Coordinates of C-alpha atoms in Angstrom, one line a residue:
M1 CA 88.3 111.2 202.2
K2 CA 91.1 108.7 202.5
C3 CA 91.0 104.9 202.0
A4 CA 94.2 104.5 204.0
G5 CA 97.1 106.8 204.8
S6 CA 97.7 109.1 201.8
I7 CA 95.5 107.1 199.4
D8 CA 92.4 109.1 198.4
A9 CA 89.0 107.6 198.1
R10 CA 88.2 107.6 194.4
M11 CA 84.7 109.0 193.6
R12 CA 85.0 109.9 189.9
D13 CA 81.9 108.0 188.8
E14 CA 79.9 108.8 192.0
V15 CA 80.2 112.6 191.6
S16 CA 80.7 113.1 187.9
I17 CA 79.5 112.0 184.4
N18 CA 82.5 110.2 183.1
L19 CA 83.4 110.2 179.4
D20 CA 86.8 108.5 179.7
P21 CA 87.3 106.3 176.5
I22 CA 88.7 103.3 178.4
Q23 CA 86.9 103.5 181.7
V24 CA 83.2 103.5 181.2
G25 CA 82.8 99.8 180.1
G26 CA 84.7 98.6 183.1
R27 CA 82.8 100.3 185.8
L28 CA 81.9 97.7 188.4
T29 CA 78.4 96.6 189.2
P30 CA 77.3 96.7 192.9
E31 CA 77.6 92.9 192.9
A32 CA 81.2 93.1 191.7
M33 CA 82.0 95.7 194.4
K34 CA 80.7 93.4 197.1
A35 CA 82.5 90.4 195.6
M36 CA 85.8 92.3 195.7
I37 CA 85.5 93.0 199.4
S38 CA 84.6 89.4 200.2
W39 CA 87.0 87.6 197.8
G40 CA 89.8 90.2 197.5
D41 CA 92.5 88.2 199.2
G42 CA 95.0 86.9 196.7
Y43 CA 94.3 83.2 196.9
S44 CA 90.7 83.4 198.1
V45 CA 89.3 81.3 195.3
C46 CA 91.6 78.5 196.2
D47 CA 89.6 77.7 199.4
N48 CA 87.9 74.8 197.6
C49 CA 90.4 73.9 195.0
K50 CA 90.6 70.1 194.6
K51 CA 92.1 67.8 192.0
P52 CA 92.9 68.4 189.2
F53 CA 93.9 71.7 190.9
R54 CA 92.9 74.0 188.2
L55 CA 91.1 77.3 188.3
D56 CA 88.4 76.4 185.8
Y57 CA 87.5 73.3 187.8
I58 CA 86.6 75.1 191.1
E59 CA 82.9 74.8 192.0
N60 CA 82.7 77.2 194.9
P61 CA 82.7 80.0 193.9
P62 CA 81.2 78.6 190.7
L63 CA 84.2 79.2 188.4
K64 CA 83.7 75.9 186.6
D65 CA 80.2 76.8 185.5
F66 CA 81.2 80.3 184.7
H67 CA 83.9 79.2 182.2
A68 CA 81.4 76.9 180.5
E69 CA 78.7 79.6 180.4
L70 CA 81.2 82.2 179.1
A71 CA 82.2 79.9 176.2
E72 CA 78.6 79.2 175.3
W73 CA 77.7 82.9 175.5
L74 CA 80.5 83.7 173.0
G75 CA 79.6 80.8 170.7
M76 CA 82.9 79.0 171.3
A77 CA 83.9 75.5 172.5
Q78 CA 86.1 76.6 175.4
A79 CA 87.0 79.8 177.3
R80 CA 89.5 80.9 179.9
T81 CA 90.0 84.0 182.0
V82 CA 93.3 85.8 181.7
P83 CA 95.0 88.9 183.3
G84 CA 93.9 91.2 180.5
A85 CA 93.4 91.0 176.8
R86 CA 97.1 91.5 176.2
R87 CA 97.8 88.2 177.9
A88 CA 95.3 86.5 175.6
F89 CA 97.2 87.9 172.6
Q90 CA 100.4 86.6 174.2
Q91 CA 99.0 83.2 174.8
V92 CA 97.8 82.8 171.1
A93 CA 101.0 84.2 169.7
G94 CA 103.0 81.9 172.0
T95 CA 101.2 78.9 170.6
Y96 CA 101.6 79.6 166.9
V97 CA 104.5 82.1 166.3
E98 CA 108.2 81.3 166.1
K99 CA 111.2 83.4 165.3
G100 CA 110.9 85.0 161.8
D101 CA 107.2 84.0 161.3
P102 CA 105.0 86.6 159.7
V103 CA 101.8 87.8 161.4
L104 CA 99.2 90.2 159.9
I105 CA 97.7 92.9 162.2
G106 CA 95.2 95.6 161.3
S107 CA 97.1 99.0 161.1
L108 CA 94.7 100.5 163.7
A109 CA 95.4 97.8 166.3
H110 CA 96.6 98.4 169.9
Y111 CA 100.3 98.3 170.6
T112 CA 99.9 95.2 172.7
S113 CA 99.0 93.2 169.5
Y114 CA 102.4 94.1 168.1
L115 CA 104.2 93.3 171.4
S116 CA 102.7 89.9 171.6
V117 CA 104.3 89.0 168.3
E118 CA 107.6 90.7 169.2
I119 CA 107.9 88.5 172.3
Q120 CA 108.0 85.5 170.0
K121 CA 110.5 87.2 167.6
G122 CA 107.8 87.1 164.9
I123 CA 107.5 89.7 162.2
V124 CA 104.5 92.0 161.9
R125 CA 103.0 93.0 158.6
E126 CA 100.2 95.5 158.7
I127 CA 96.9 95.6 156.8
P128 CA 96.5 99.1 155.6
K129 CA 93.5 101.3 156.5
T130 CA 91.3 103.0 153.9
S131 CA 91.1 106.8 153.6
D132 CA 88.1 106.7 155.9
N133 CA 89.9 104.6 158.5
H134 CA 88.5 101.1 157.9
I135 CA 90.2 97.7 157.5
T136 CA 88.6 95.8 154.6
A137 CA 88.5 92.2 153.5
E138 CA 90.1 93.1 150.2
A139 CA 93.1 94.8 151.9
A140 CA 93.5 91.7 154.2
A141 CA 93.5 89.3 151.2
Q142 CA 96.0 91.4 149.3
R143 CA 98.3 91.5 152.3
I144 CA 98.1 87.8 152.7
E145 CA 99.3 87.5 149.1
D146 CA 102.1 90.0 149.8
V147 CA 103.2 87.9 152.8
I148 CA 103.2 84.7 150.7
T149 CA 105.4 86.5 148.1
E150 CA 107.8 87.8 150.8
F151 CA 108.0 84.8 153.2
K152 CA 107.0 81.9 150.9
C153 CA 104.2 81.0 153.3
P154 CA 101.0 82.5 154.6
P155 CA 100.8 84.4 157.9
K156 CA 100.8 82.3 161.0
L157 CA 98.1 84.5 162.5
L158 CA 95.9 87.4 161.6
Y159 CA 94.7 89.9 164.3
I160 CA 91.6 92.0 163.6
D161 CA 89.8 94.5 165.9
H162 CA 86.1 94.5 165.5
V163 CA 86.1 98.1 166.9
D164 CA 89.5 99.9 166.9
Y165 CA 90.6 102.0 169.9
Q166 CA 91.6 105.0 167.7
F167 CA 88.4 105.9 166.0
G168 CA 85.8 103.5 167.4
N169 CA 85.1 102.4 163.8
M170 CA 83.4 99.1 163.0
H171 CA 85.4 96.8 160.7
D172 CA 84.3 94.0 158.4
V173 CA 85.5 91.2 160.6
K174 CA 83.3 88.6 158.9
G175 CA 84.7 89.4 155.5
I176 CA 88.3 89.6 156.8
I177 CA 87.9 86.2 158.5
K178 CA 86.4 84.6 155.4
A179 CA 89.3 85.9 153.3
A180 CA 91.9 84.7 155.8
H181 CA 90.4 81.2 156.1
Q182 CA 90.7 80.8 152.3
Y183 CA 94.4 80.7 153.0
D184 CA 94.0 78.6 156.1
V185 CA 95.2 81.5 158.3
P186 CA 93.8 81.4 161.8
V187 CA 92.2 84.7 163.0
L188 CA 92.2 86.3 166.4
Y189 CA 89.0 88.5 166.8
N190 CA 89.9 91.4 169.2
G191 CA 86.7 92.3 171.0
V192 CA 88.0 94.5 173.8
Y193 CA 85.4 97.2 172.8
T194 CA 82.7 94.7 171.9
V195 CA 82.7 91.7 174.3
G196 CA 80.5 92.8 177.2
I197 CA 79.3 95.9 175.3
M198 CA 77.3 94.5 172.4
P199 CA 76.2 91.1 171.3
V200 CA 79.2 88.9 170.2
N201 CA 78.7 85.3 169.0
N202 CA 81.2 83.4 167.0
K203 CA 78.5 81.4 165.3
D204 CA 77.9 84.6 163.4
I205 CA 81.5 85.8 163.3
G206 CA 83.5 82.7 162.5
A207 CA 86.8 83.5 164.2
D208 CA 89.3 81.0 165.6
F209 CA 89.8 83.0 168.8
I210 CA 87.8 85.7 170.6
V211 CA 89.5 88.0 173.0
G212 CA 87.7 90.3 175.4
S213 CA 88.8 92.7 178.2
G214 CA 87.2 92.4 181.6
H215 CA 88.4 95.7 182.9
K216 CA 87.6 97.6 179.7
S217 CA 84.2 96.2 178.7
M218 CA 82.9 93.6 181.2
A219 CA 82.4 95.6 184.4
A220 CA 85.3 93.6 186.0
P221 CA 88.3 94.6 188.1
A222 CA 91.7 95.0 186.5
P223 CA 93.6 93.1 185.3
S224 CA 91.1 90.7 183.7
G225 CA 90.2 89.4 180.2
V226 CA 88.9 86.4 178.4
L227 CA 90.2 84.1 175.6
A228 CA 87.8 81.7 173.8
A229 CA 88.6 79.3 171.1
T230 CA 86.9 76.9 168.7
E231 CA 87.0 73.1 169.3
E232 CA 89.9 72.7 166.8
R233 CA 92.0 75.5 168.2
A234 CA 91.2 74.9 171.9
E235 CA 93.3 71.8 171.9
E236 CA 96.3 73.8 170.7
V237 CA 96.0 77.1 172.6
F238 CA 94.9 75.5 175.9
R239 CA 97.4 72.6 175.6
T240 CA 98.4 70.9 178.9
T241 CA 101.9 70.3 180.2
K242 CA 104.0 67.3 179.2
M243 CA 107.0 68.5 181.1
E244 CA 108.8 66.0 183.5
G245 CA 111.6 66.8 185.9
D246 CA 114.8 65.0 184.8
L247 CA 116.0 64.3 188.4
T248 CA 112.7 64.2 190.3
G249 CA 110.4 62.8 187.7
R250 CA 107.9 65.5 188.7
K251 CA 104.8 65.9 186.5
F252 CA 102.2 68.7 186.7
G253 CA 98.9 67.1 185.9
I254 CA 96.7 69.0 183.4
K255 CA 98.1 72.5 184.1
E256 CA 97.9 74.6 181.0
V257 CA 101.1 75.8 179.4
G258 CA 99.9 79.0 177.8
I259 CA 98.6 80.6 181.0
I260 CA 101.3 79.1 183.3
G261 CA 98.9 76.9 185.1
C262 CA 96.3 79.3 186.7
S263 CA 95.9 82.8 185.7
L264 CA 93.1 85.0 187.1
M265 CA 92.5 84.7 190.8
G266 CA 90.9 86.7 193.7
A267 CA 89.1 89.9 193.1
P268 CA 89.5 90.1 189.3
I269 CA 87.8 86.7 188.5
V270 CA 85.1 86.8 191.2
G271 CA 84.4 90.4 190.2
M272 CA 84.0 89.3 186.6
L273 CA 81.8 86.4 187.7
A274 CA 79.6 88.7 189.9
S275 CA 79.0 91.2 187.0
F276 CA 78.4 88.6 184.4
P277 CA 74.6 88.4 184.7
A278 CA 74.3 92.2 184.3
V279 CA 76.8 92.2 181.4
K280 CA 74.9 89.5 179.6
E281 CA 71.8 91.6 179.9
R282 CA 73.2 94.9 179.0
V283 CA 74.6 93.8 175.6
N284 CA 71.0 93.5 174.5
H285 CA 70.4 97.2 174.9
F286 CA 73.3 98.5 172.7
E287 CA 71.0 100.4 170.4
E288 CA 69.9 102.5 173.4
E289 CA 73.5 103.2 174.1
L290 CA 74.0 104.3 170.5
A291 CA 71.0 106.6 170.7
N292 CA 72.4 108.3 173.7
S293 CA 75.8 108.7 172.0
K294 CA 74.1 110.3 169.0
I295 CA 72.7 113.1 171.2
I296 CA 76.2 114.2 172.1
V297 CA 77.8 113.5 168.8
D298 CA 75.2 115.6 167.0
A299 CA 75.5 118.4 169.5
L300 CA 79.3 118.6 168.8
K301 CA 78.7 118.4 165.1
S302 CA 76.5 121.4 165.2
I303 CA 79.4 123.6 166.6
D304 CA 81.0 125.3 163.6
G305 CA 84.5 124.0 163.0
T306 CA 84.0 120.7 164.7
K307 CA 84.6 117.4 162.8
I308 CA 83.6 113.9 163.8
L309 CA 86.6 111.8 162.7
S310 CA 84.9 108.5 163.4
E311 CA 82.5 106.9 160.9
Y312 CA 79.1 108.6 160.9
P313 CA 76.4 107.6 161.7
R314 CA 78.1 106.2 164.7
K315 CA 78.1 102.4 165.2
H316 CA 79.9 102.5 168.6
T317 CA 79.9 104.7 171.7
L318 CA 83.7 105.5 171.4
T319 CA 84.1 108.5 169.2
R320 CA 87.1 110.6 168.0
V321 CA 86.5 114.3 167.4
D322 CA 88.5 117.2 165.9
T323 CA 87.9 120.5 167.5
S324 CA 91.0 122.3 166.1
G325 CA 88.6 124.6 164.2
S326 CA 86.4 125.3 167.2
F327 CA 87.5 124.9 170.8
D328 CA 91.2 125.1 169.9
V329 CA 90.5 128.4 168.3
V330 CA 89.2 129.6 171.6
A331 CA 92.2 128.1 173.4
Q332 CA 94.6 130.3 171.4
T333 CA 93.5 133.5 173.2
H334 CA 91.8 132.1 176.4
K335 CA 93.7 132.8 179.7
K336 CA 93.6 129.1 180.5
R337 CA 94.7 128.2 177.0
G338 CA 93.8 124.6 176.2
F339 CA 92.7 123.8 179.7
F340 CA 89.7 126.0 179.5
L341 CA 87.5 123.2 178.0
S342 CA 88.3 120.5 180.7
S343 CA 87.9 123.2 183.4
A344 CA 84.5 124.3 182.1
L345 CA 83.4 120.6 181.8
S346 CA 84.6 119.9 185.3
K347 CA 82.6 122.8 186.8
K348 CA 79.5 121.2 185.2
G349 CA 80.3 117.8 186.7
I350 CA 81.7 116.2 183.6
T351 CA 85.1 114.4 183.6
G352 CA 87.1 111.9 181.6
I353 CA 88.4 114.2 178.8
I354 CA 92.2 114.7 178.7
A355 CA 93.0 118.0 180.4
G356 CA 94.3 120.5 177.9
A357 CA 93.0 118.7 174.9
T358 CA 91.2 121.0 172.4
K359 CA 92.5 119.7 169.1
V360 CA 91.8 115.9 168.7
W361 CA 90.3 113.9 171.5
K362 CA 88.1 110.9 172.2
F363 CA 85.1 110.2 174.4
N364 CA 82.9 107.3 175.3
T365 CA 79.3 107.6 176.3
Y366 CA 78.7 104.0 177.3
G367 CA 76.5 103.5 180.3
M368 CA 75.0 106.9 180.6
T369 CA 71.3 107.7 180.7
K370 CA 69.4 109.7 178.1
K371 CA 69.1 112.5 180.6
Q372 CA 72.8 112.5 181.2
A373 CA 73.5 112.5 177.5
E374 CA 71.2 115.5 177.0
Y375 CA 73.0 117.3 179.9
V376 CA 76.4 116.7 178.4
A377 CA 75.2 117.8 174.9
D378 CA 73.7 121.0 176.4
T379 CA 76.9 121.7 178.3
Y380 CA 79.1 121.5 175.2
L381 CA 76.7 123.8 173.4
E382 CA 76.7 126.2 176.3
I383 CA 80.5 126.3 176.5
A384 CA 80.7 126.9 172.7
E385 CA 78.2 129.7 172.9
T386 CA 79.8 131.4 175.9
N387 CA 83.1 131.4 174.0
G388 CA 81.7 132.9 170.8
L389 CA 81.5 129.9 168.6
T390 CA 78.8 129.5 166.0
I391 CA 76.2 126.8 166.5
N392 CA 74.4 125.5 163.4

């Protein structure tokens, strides 16, 4: 099937069980699919834009109410939508970081955290991970002291992932935030794998900023994300323009500097809006998601030579696994080499694992049913048994 010309119709999630680490939390709801068709034109949401001509003031579609509800849901004073979490990082860094300023970032963080500091010509200092791949409050406090010694001032910002993208491990964000605030260091809570996946409320967390990804974890079209701030920080990160043209005297009302006026328009924001009721509901069932994940993780663990590299018991549905002692052993002599595993999975209707990966790889079980989880687990065991691996 073709969408148009040479563009194939994408049917991955319609015909397969998808384990892709970055895709499963962003699958659209039926409501978001319909919203994309209806509101997909670039400036569609501007139909009813009136003074003060700002996205979060539009009432039809109800974007004004959505922004307020989003902030309340996250336990924050104000929230904005942005074109992806990386733009939220950029907006916060652009508010606080100047050339030569130090910024602390957890050493398991995504590269976009680093780039947001580099844009400002800031200097990154990393918080080291433990031997079991965790970022701790003790390590954060020590690195703040190290920065003070090196730069004669505390870090301008601290970025911490609640769940990192490399292992899917859960980090002590509350302890890290408490440590940072003892030095008056503002903290950006990176919730790209938590906001929209599990309950997140800043009244419990205590961060200065919460960042989420619409297309990774909120069933929204790409590119989309959210940035929420406390009352104190909102005035700074959502500051409005004071610029005035020197010849024309032009002024630009209350346009916000950090997001260059208006950010998320058309399909991305209306898709996020349409999925929001379902997203708010689904976070209340995260324990069920973990239970389904455990079915697959435990099946993989039972294959001799397989190691779960993520923390165990699992606290998130994103998991990193090492099969260099199991499936990769098979790959050394198999006629398809490393591609035998993805090929065998594909024949059973399972997709999302990097083709050819048999050493270290990741998968995400979010959104699948118990029946699907049991099917995937049985499939891995069947592939292992067929290829002579021992199952404990």
